[in-house]
CSV table of C-alpha atoms and ligand atoms in Angstrom, one decimal:
chain,number,residue,atom,x,y,z
A,1,MET,CA,-201.5,85.2,90.6
A,2,LEU,CA,-198.3,83.1,90.3
A,3,ARG,CA,-196.5,86.2,89.1
A,4,HIS,CA,-197.5,88.1,92.3
A,5,LEU,CA,-196.2,85.3,94.4
A,6,THR,CA,-192.9,85.0,92.7
A,7,PHE,CA,-191.1,87.8,94.5
A,8,PRO,CA,-192.2,86.8,98.1
A,9,ILE,CA,-191.3,83.2,97.4
A,10,LEU,CA,-187.9,84.2,96.1
A,11,LEU,CA,-187.3,86.5,99.0
A,12,LEU,CA,-188.2,83.7,101.5
A,13,LEU,CA,-185.9,81.2,99.7
A,14,CYS,CA,-183.2,83.8,99.8
A,15,LEU,CA,-183.6,84.4,103.5
A,16,LEU,CA,-183.6,80.7,104.2
A,17,SER,CA,-180.6,80.0,102.1
A,18,SER,CA,-177.1,81.5,102.4
A,19,CYS,CA,-177.6,83.9,99.5
A,20,LYS,CA,-178.0,86.9,101.8
A,21,LYS,CA,-174.5,86.3,103.1
A,22,ASP,CA,-172.9,86.4,99.7
A,23,ALA,CA,-174.9,89.2,98.1
A,24,PRO,CA,-172.9,92.4,98.3
A,25,THR,CA,-174.6,95.3,100.1
A,26,THR,CA,-175.9,98.0,97.9
A,27,SER,CA,-175.6,100.9,100.3
A,28,CYS,CA,-173.9,101.6,103.6
A,29,ASN,CA,-173.0,104.6,105.7
A,30,GLU,CA,-169.9,106.6,105.0
A,31,SER,CA,-168.0,105.9,108.2
A,32,PRO,CA,-164.3,106.0,107.4
A,33,ALA,CA,-163.2,102.9,105.5
A,34,TYR,CA,-159.6,103.1,106.7
A,35,LYS,CA,-160.7,102.9,110.3
A,36,ALA,CA,-162.5,99.7,109.6
A,37,LEU,CA,-159.5,98.0,108.1
A,38,PRO,CA,-156.6,96.3,109.9
A,39,PHE,CA,-154.1,97.8,107.4
A,40,ASP,CA,-153.6,101.1,105.6
A,41,LEU,CA,-156.0,102.1,102.9
A,42,GLY,CA,-154.3,104.2,100.3
A,43,VAL,CA,-155.5,106.2,97.3
A,44,ALA,CA,-153.9,107.8,94.3
A,45,VAL,CA,-154.6,111.5,94.4
A,46,ASN,CA,-154.9,114.2,91.7
A,47,ILE,CA,-153.9,117.5,93.2
A,48,GLN,CA,-156.1,119.7,91.1
A,49,LYS,CA,-159.1,117.7,92.1
A,50,LEU,CA,-158.1,117.8,95.7
A,51,GLN,CA,-157.9,121.5,95.5
A,52,GLY,CA,-161.0,122.1,93.3
A,53,ASN,CA,-163.6,119.4,93.9
A,54,ALA,CA,-165.1,119.5,97.4
A,55,ARG,CA,-166.6,116.0,97.3
A,56,TYR,CA,-163.3,114.5,96.1
A,57,ARG,CA,-161.5,116.2,98.9
A,58,GLN,CA,-164.0,115.1,101.4
A,59,LEU,CA,-163.7,111.5,100.4
A,60,VAL,CA,-159.9,111.6,100.4
A,61,THR,CA,-160.0,113.1,103.9
A,62,ALA,CA,-162.6,110.8,105.3
A,63,GLN,CA,-162.0,107.4,103.7
A,64,TYR,CA,-158.2,106.9,103.2
A,65,ASN,CA,-155.2,107.2,105.5
A,66,ARG,CA,-152.4,106.9,103.0
A,67,LEU,CA,-152.0,109.0,99.8
A,68,THR,CA,-150.0,108.5,96.7
A,69,ALA,CA,-149.6,111.3,94.2
A,70,GLU,CA,-151.1,110.0,90.9
A,71,ASN,CA,-148.8,112.1,88.8
A,72,ALA,CA,-147.4,115.1,90.8
A,73,MET,CA,-144.2,113.4,92.0
A,74,LYS,CA,-143.2,111.8,88.6
A,75,PHE,CA,-140.1,113.1,86.9
A,76,ASP,CA,-141.8,115.3,84.3
A,77,ALA,CA,-144.1,116.9,86.8
A,78,ILE,CA,-141.6,117.6,89.6
A,79,HIS,CA,-138.5,118.2,87.5
A,80,PRO,CA,-139.8,119.8,84.3
A,81,GLU,CA,-136.6,121.7,83.4
A,82,HIS,CA,-132.9,120.8,84.0
A,83,ASP,CA,-132.4,123.5,86.6
A,84,TYR,CA,-135.9,123.7,87.9
A,85,TYR,CA,-138.0,121.6,90.2
A,86,ASN,CA,-141.7,122.2,90.5
A,87,TRP,CA,-142.5,121.5,94.1
A,88,ALA,CA,-145.8,123.3,94.3
A,89,GLU,CA,-148.2,120.4,93.8
A,90,THR,CA,-146.3,118.0,96.0
A,91,ASP,CA,-145.9,120.6,98.7
A,92,TYR,CA,-149.7,121.1,98.6
A,93,LEU,CA,-150.2,117.4,99.1
A,94,ILE,CA,-147.7,117.2,101.9
A,95,ASN,CA,-149.4,120.1,103.7
A,96,PHE,CA,-152.8,118.5,103.2
A,97,ALA,CA,-151.5,115.2,104.6
A,98,LYS,CA,-150.0,117.0,107.6
A,99,GLU,CA,-153.2,118.8,108.3
A,100,HIS,CA,-155.4,115.6,108.0
A,101,ASP,CA,-152.9,113.2,109.5
A,102,LYS,CA,-152.4,111.1,106.4
A,103,LYS,CA,-149.3,109.1,105.4
A,104,ILE,CA,-147.7,109.7,102.0
A,105,HIS,CA,-146.2,107.0,99.8
A,106,GLY,CA,-143.7,108.5,97.3
A,107,HIS,CA,-144.3,107.5,93.6
A,108,THR,CA,-142.1,107.3,91.7
A,109,LEU,CA,-138.5,108.3,91.4
A,110,VAL,CA,-137.4,106.4,88.2
A,111,TRP,CA,-139.8,105.2,85.5
A,112,HIS,CA,-139.6,104.8,81.7
A,113,ARG,CA,-142.7,107.0,81.3
A,114,ALA,CA,-143.3,110.6,82.5
A,115,ILE,CA,-140.0,111.7,81.0
A,116,PRO,CA,-139.8,115.5,80.5
A,117,GLN,CA,-138.9,116.8,77.0
A,118,TRP,CA,-135.6,118.3,78.1
A,119,LEU,CA,-134.2,114.8,78.7
A,120,ASP,CA,-134.6,114.0,75.0
A,121,THR,CA,-131.7,116.3,74.2
A,122,TYR,CA,-129.8,116.1,77.5
A,123,ASN,CA,-126.1,115.3,76.9
A,124,GLY,CA,-124.5,115.7,80.3
A,125,ASP,CA,-123.6,113.1,82.9
A,126,TRP,CA,-126.6,110.7,83.2
A,127,ASN,CA,-125.4,109.0,86.4
A,128,LEU,CA,-125.0,112.3,88.1
A,129,LEU,CA,-128.4,113.5,86.8
A,130,LEU,CA,-130.2,110.4,88.2
A,131,LYS,CA,-128.5,110.6,91.5
A,132,GLU,CA,-129.1,114.3,91.9
A,133,HIS,CA,-132.8,113.9,91.0
A,134,VAL,CA,-133.4,111.2,93.5
A,135,HIS,CA,-131.4,113.0,96.2
A,136,GLN,CA,-133.3,116.3,95.7
A,137,VAL,CA,-136.8,114.7,95.8
A,138,VAL,CA,-136.2,112.3,98.6
A,139,SER,CA,-134.3,114.7,100.9
A,140,ARG,CA,-136.8,117.5,100.4
A,141,TYR,CA,-139.7,115.3,101.7
A,142,LYS,CA,-137.8,113.2,104.2
A,143,GLN,CA,-139.8,114.3,107.2
A,144,GLN,CA,-143.2,113.4,105.6
A,145,VAL,CA,-142.6,110.7,103.0
A,146,LYS,CA,-141.5,107.5,104.7
A,147,SER,CA,-141.8,105.2,101.8
A,148,TRP,CA,-140.9,105.3,98.1
A,149,ASP,CA,-141.5,103.5,94.8
A,150,VAL,CA,-137.8,103.9,93.8
A,151,VAL,CA,-137.9,102.1,90.5
A,152,ASN,CA,-141.1,101.5,88.6
A,153,GLU,CA,-141.8,99.0,85.8
A,154,ALA,CA,-138.1,98.2,85.0
A,155,LEU,CA,-138.9,94.7,83.8
A,156,ASN,CA,-140.3,93.1,80.6
A,157,GLU,CA,-142.8,90.3,80.8
A,158,ASP,CA,-140.0,87.7,80.3
A,159,GLY,CA,-138.1,89.1,83.3
A,160,THR,CA,-135.4,90.8,81.2
A,161,LEU,CA,-134.7,94.5,81.8
A,162,ARG,CA,-136.8,96.9,79.9
A,163,LYS,CA,-134.8,99.1,77.4
A,164,SER,CA,-135.9,102.4,78.9
A,165,LEU,CA,-134.2,105.7,78.6
A,166,TRP,CA,-132.4,105.1,81.9
A,167,PHE,CA,-131.2,101.7,80.7
A,168,ASP,CA,-130.0,103.1,77.4
A,169,LYS,CA,-128.1,106.0,79.0
A,170,ILE,CA,-126.8,104.3,82.1
A,171,GLY,CA,-127.1,100.6,81.7
A,172,PRO,CA,-128.6,98.1,84.1
A,173,SER,CA,-126.8,99.7,87.1
A,174,TYR,CA,-129.3,102.6,87.0
A,175,ILE,CA,-131.5,100.6,89.3
A,176,GLU,CA,-128.8,100.1,91.9
A,177,GLN,CA,-127.8,103.8,91.6
A,178,ALA,CA,-131.4,104.9,92.2
A,179,PHE,CA,-131.8,102.7,95.3
A,180,LYS,CA,-128.4,103.8,96.6
A,181,ALA,CA,-129.3,107.5,96.2
A,182,ALA,CA,-132.7,107.1,97.8
A,183,ARG,CA,-131.1,105.2,100.8
A,184,ASN,CA,-128.4,107.8,101.2
A,185,ALA,CA,-131.0,110.6,101.2
A,186,ASP,CA,-133.2,108.8,103.7
A,187,PRO,CA,-131.7,105.9,105.6
A,188,ASP,CA,-135.0,105.2,107.3
A,189,ALA,CA,-137.4,105.2,104.4
A,190,LEU,CA,-139.1,102.0,103.2
A,191,LEU,CA,-137.9,101.5,99.6
A,192,PHE,CA,-140.0,99.5,97.1
A,193,TYR,CA,-139.6,98.1,93.6
A,194,ASN,CA,-143.0,98.4,91.9
A,195,ASP,CA,-144.4,96.7,88.8
A,196,TYR,CA,-147.5,95.3,87.1
A,197,ASN,CA,-148.5,91.8,86.0
A,198,MET,CA,-146.3,90.2,88.5
A,199,GLU,CA,-149.5,88.9,90.2
A,200,HIS,CA,-149.8,86.3,87.5
A,201,ASN,CA,-146.5,86.2,85.7
A,202,PRO,CA,-143.9,84.2,87.7
A,203,ALA,CA,-141.1,85.0,85.3
A,204,LYS,CA,-141.5,88.7,85.9
A,205,LEU,CA,-142.0,88.3,89.7
A,206,ASP,CA,-139.0,86.0,90.0
A,207,ALA,CA,-136.9,88.6,88.2
A,208,ALA,CA,-138.1,91.3,90.5
A,209,ILE,CA,-137.2,89.3,93.6
A,210,ALA,CA,-133.8,88.4,92.1
A,211,LEU,CA,-133.3,92.1,91.4
A,212,CYS,CA,-134.0,93.0,95.0
A,213,ASP,CA,-132.0,90.1,96.3
A,214,ASN,CA,-129.0,91.3,94.2
A,215,LEU,CA,-129.2,94.7,95.6
A,216,LYS,CA,-129.4,93.3,99.1
A,217,ALA,CA,-126.3,91.2,98.5
A,218,LYS,CA,-124.5,94.4,97.6
A,219,GLY,CA,-125.6,96.0,100.9
A,220,ILE,CA,-128.4,98.1,99.4
A,221,LYS,CA,-131.5,97.4,101.5
A,222,VAL,CA,-134.8,97.0,99.6
A,223,ASP,CA,-137.8,96.8,101.9
A,224,GLY,CA,-140.7,95.8,99.7
A,225,ILE,CA,-142.3,95.0,96.4
A,226,GLY,CA,-145.3,96.6,95.0
A,227,LEU,CA,-147.8,94.5,93.1
A,228,GLN,CA,-149.7,97.2,91.1
A,229,MET,CA,-152.8,95.0,90.9
A,230,HIS,CA,-154.3,96.5,87.7
A,231,ILE,CA,-156.6,93.5,87.4
A,232,ALA,CA,-159.9,92.4,86.0
A,233,ALA,CA,-162.9,90.7,87.5
A,234,GLU,CA,-162.1,87.3,86.2
A,235,TYR,CA,-158.3,87.5,85.8
A,236,PRO,CA,-155.8,86.8,87.3
A,237,LEU,CA,-157.0,83.9,89.4
A,238,LEU,CA,-157.1,84.6,93.1
A,239,ASN,CA,-154.8,81.6,93.6
A,240,ASP,CA,-152.1,83.1,91.4
A,241,ILE,CA,-152.3,86.4,93.3
A,242,ALA,CA,-152.0,84.5,96.6
A,243,THR,CA,-149.0,82.6,95.3
A,244,ALA,CA,-147.3,85.8,94.1
A,245,THR,CA,-147.9,87.5,97.4
A,246,LYS,CA,-146.5,84.6,99.3
A,247,LYS,CA,-143.4,84.4,97.2
A,248,ILE,CA,-142.7,88.0,98.0
A,249,THR,CA,-143.2,87.6,101.8
A,250,ASP,CA,-141.3,84.3,101.8
A,251,ALA,CA,-138.4,86.2,100.2
A,252,GLY,CA,-138.6,88.6,103.2
A,253,TYR,CA,-140.1,91.6,101.5
A,254,LYS,CA,-143.1,93.7,102.4
A,255,VAL,CA,-145.9,93.6,99.8
A,256,HIS,CA,-147.9,96.6,98.8
A,257,PHE,CA,-151.0,96.3,96.6
A,258,SER,CA,-150.0,99.6,95.2
A,259,GLU,CA,-152.4,100.6,92.4
A,260,LEU,CA,-155.5,98.5,92.7
A,261,ASP,CA,-158.3,98.8,90.2
A,262,ILE,CA,-160.6,96.1,88.9
A,263,ARG,CA,-161.6,96.3,85.2
A,264,MET,CA,-165.2,95.3,84.4
A,265,ASN,CA,-165.1,96.1,80.7
A,266,LEU,CA,-161.9,94.5,79.5
A,267,ASN,CA,-163.2,94.1,75.9
A,268,GLY,CA,-164.9,97.4,75.7
A,269,ASN,CA,-168.2,95.9,74.7
A,270,LYS,CA,-170.2,97.3,77.6
A,271,THR,CA,-171.8,100.7,77.3
A,272,SER,CA,-173.4,100.5,80.7
A,273,PHE,CA,-173.1,98.4,83.8
A,274,THR,CA,-175.7,96.4,85.7
A,275,GLN,CA,-176.3,95.7,89.4
A,276,SER,CA,-174.8,92.3,88.7
A,277,ASP,CA,-171.6,93.9,87.4
A,278,LEU,CA,-171.4,96.0,90.5
A,279,ASN,CA,-171.9,92.9,92.7
A,280,THR,CA,-169.2,91.0,90.8
A,281,HIS,CA,-166.9,93.9,91.2
A,282,ALA,CA,-167.6,94.0,95.0
A,283,GLN,CA,-167.0,90.3,95.4
A,284,ARG,CA,-163.7,90.5,93.6
A,285,CYS,CA,-162.7,93.5,95.8
A,286,ARG,CA,-163.7,91.6,98.9
A,287,ASP,CA,-161.6,88.6,97.8
A,288,ILE,CA,-158.6,90.8,97.3
A,289,PHE,CA,-158.9,92.5,100.6
A,290,ARG,CA,-159.4,89.2,102.4
A,291,LEU,CA,-156.3,87.8,100.7
A,292,TYR,CA,-154.3,90.7,101.7
A,293,ASN,CA,-155.5,90.4,105.3
A,294,ASN,CA,-153.9,86.9,105.3
A,295,VAL,CA,-150.4,88.4,104.7
A,296,PRO,CA,-148.5,88.2,108.0
A,297,GLU,CA,-148.6,91.6,109.7
A,298,GLN,CA,-144.9,92.4,109.4
A,299,TYR,CA,-145.1,92.1,105.6
A,300,ARG,CA,-148.2,94.2,105.1
A,301,PHE,CA,-148.0,97.8,104.0
A,302,ALA,CA,-151.2,98.9,102.4
A,303,ILE,CA,-153.8,98.4,99.7
A,304,THR,CA,-153.8,101.5,97.5
A,305,LEU,CA,-156.7,102.2,95.1
A,306,TRP,CA,-155.6,103.9,91.9
A,307,GLY,CA,-158.1,106.7,92.1
A,308,VAL,CA,-161.0,107.9,94.3
A,309,SER,CA,-164.0,107.3,92.1
A,310,ASP,CA,-164.9,105.9,88.7
A,311,ALA,CA,-164.9,109.4,87.4
A,312,ASP,CA,-161.2,109.6,88.2
A,313,THR,CA,-159.8,106.3,86.8
A,314,TRP,CA,-156.9,106.5,84.4
A,315,LEU,CA,-158.2,103.3,82.7
A,316,LYS,CA,-160.7,105.3,80.5
A,317,SER,CA,-158.1,107.4,78.8
A,318,GLU,CA,-155.5,104.6,78.8
A,319,TYR,CA,-157.7,102.0,77.1
A,320,GLY,CA,-160.6,104.1,75.8
A,321,ASN,CA,-163.3,102.0,77.5
A,322,ASN,CA,-165.8,103.1,80.1
A,323,ASP,CA,-165.2,101.2,83.3
A,324,ILE,CA,-166.1,100.9,87.0
A,325,PRO,CA,-162.9,99.9,88.7
A,326,LEU,CA,-162.9,101.8,92.0
A,327,LEU,CA,-164.8,102.1,95.3
A,328,PHE,CA,-167.0,105.1,94.5
A,329,ASP,CA,-169.1,105.6,91.3
A,330,ASP,CA,-168.7,108.5,88.9
A,331,GLN,CA,-171.1,110.6,91.0
A,332,TYR,CA,-168.8,110.0,94.0
A,333,ASN,CA,-171.4,107.7,95.7
A,334,PRO,CA,-170.3,104.6,97.5
A,335,LYS,CA,-170.4,101.4,95.5
A,336,PRO,CA,-171.2,97.9,96.8
A,337,ALA,CA,-167.4,97.3,96.8
A,338,TYR,CA,-166.9,100.1,99.3
A,339,CYS,CA,-169.5,98.5,101.6
A,340,GLU,CA,-168.2,95.0,101.2
A,341,ILE,CA,-164.6,95.8,102.2
A,342,LYS,CA,-165.9,97.6,105.3
A,343,GLN,CA,-168.2,94.7,106.2
A,344,LEU,CA,-165.4,92.2,105.8
A,345,PHE,CA,-163.7,93.5,108.9
A,346,GLN,CA,-166.7,94.1,111.1
B,401,XIL,C1,-150.9,106.7,85.4
B,401,XIL,C2,-151.8,107.9,85.8
B,401,XIL,O1,-152.9,107.3,86.5
B,401,XIL,C3,-152.3,108.6,84.6
B,401,XIL,O2,-153.0,109.8,85.0
B,401,XIL,C4,-151.1,109.0,83.7
B,401,XIL,O3,-151.5,109.6,82.6
B,401,XIL,C5,-150.2,107.8,83.4
B,401,XIL,O4,-149.8,107.2,84.6
B,401,XIL,N1,-148.5,102.4,86.5
B,401,XIL,C6,-148.0,103.4,87.4
B,401,XIL,C7,-148.8,104.6,87.5
B,401,XIL,O5,-147.0,103.1,88.1
B,401,XIL,O6,-147.9,105.7,87.8
B,401,XIL,C8,-149.6,104.9,86.3
B,401,XIL,O7,-150.4,106.1,86.6
B,401,XIL,C9,-150.5,103.7,86.0
B,401,XIL,C10,-149.7,102.5,85.7
């Protein structure tokens, strides 16, 4: 008897208390998320999936208003041979964006990864090569791509410069050269420095701000800083993320949460996920969106999710763990996080 009463009693207690307010919604309609938000909602897009997966394409079209190429605009993809640029995938994305009225954020001109093989044996003028690459890519897409991650992940955790191929061949000035070339190719574009872990590592963030300030002092305008936001449910602390965000805007830069995903299986010990995991993920997501909404409007740019659904996340192949970091599940159904972020702004 008591067992039969347990559920109604719990339900009543729940309705009387505030638990309803905090319990993430489990389902909601699929009205466009980006329209519900007071800032742009971006997503990293895989071009083959955009072409070949109808549900993927439909979600990209309906839910987001800013697109980043997950890989198509990286050096190895777009410049696979010395004398050959492969524009096909990016052109496709650009046309898709035009057709569906989406903005495009360019990612990324200079990175220590995504280096094509031909650069391993290249023995020409590296300064010229870098300048030429940046010029070609930025000027080709000038009409449609109004913002760029010019340099990606140039810093070590202690704030020193990473010894990348670009650093080895050109020296620290490769950063300045890349920004200069991008600025020359498109004086109006918003130019970003983008990196990870700066949400909770002040040494790295301070170095990034100093780097941008240095460029500015030399007359090379940098517009913003991208916090990648590859984060987990319990880490970093919300306060640390807020402090990092404020540091960036206090220094006068726009802030982009540029590659958001929330890991729920950091240690790899989960083989499946519970409703409670989904709810924790949703609450974390809501907290991040709420925090970003507190950024003064002139410093906001977008929150970009690093993938459409859990079926598309890079985390699985990068770390070998199953995970549920994004707004749609691996069947492309909306998750509580998707409903939460929409409700936040209703
Ligand atoms: C990742 C892509 O998602 C993967 O598909 C690819 O294999 C490796 O790169 N920081 C970045 C992104 O700036 O470009 C990376 O994207 C994820 C980490």
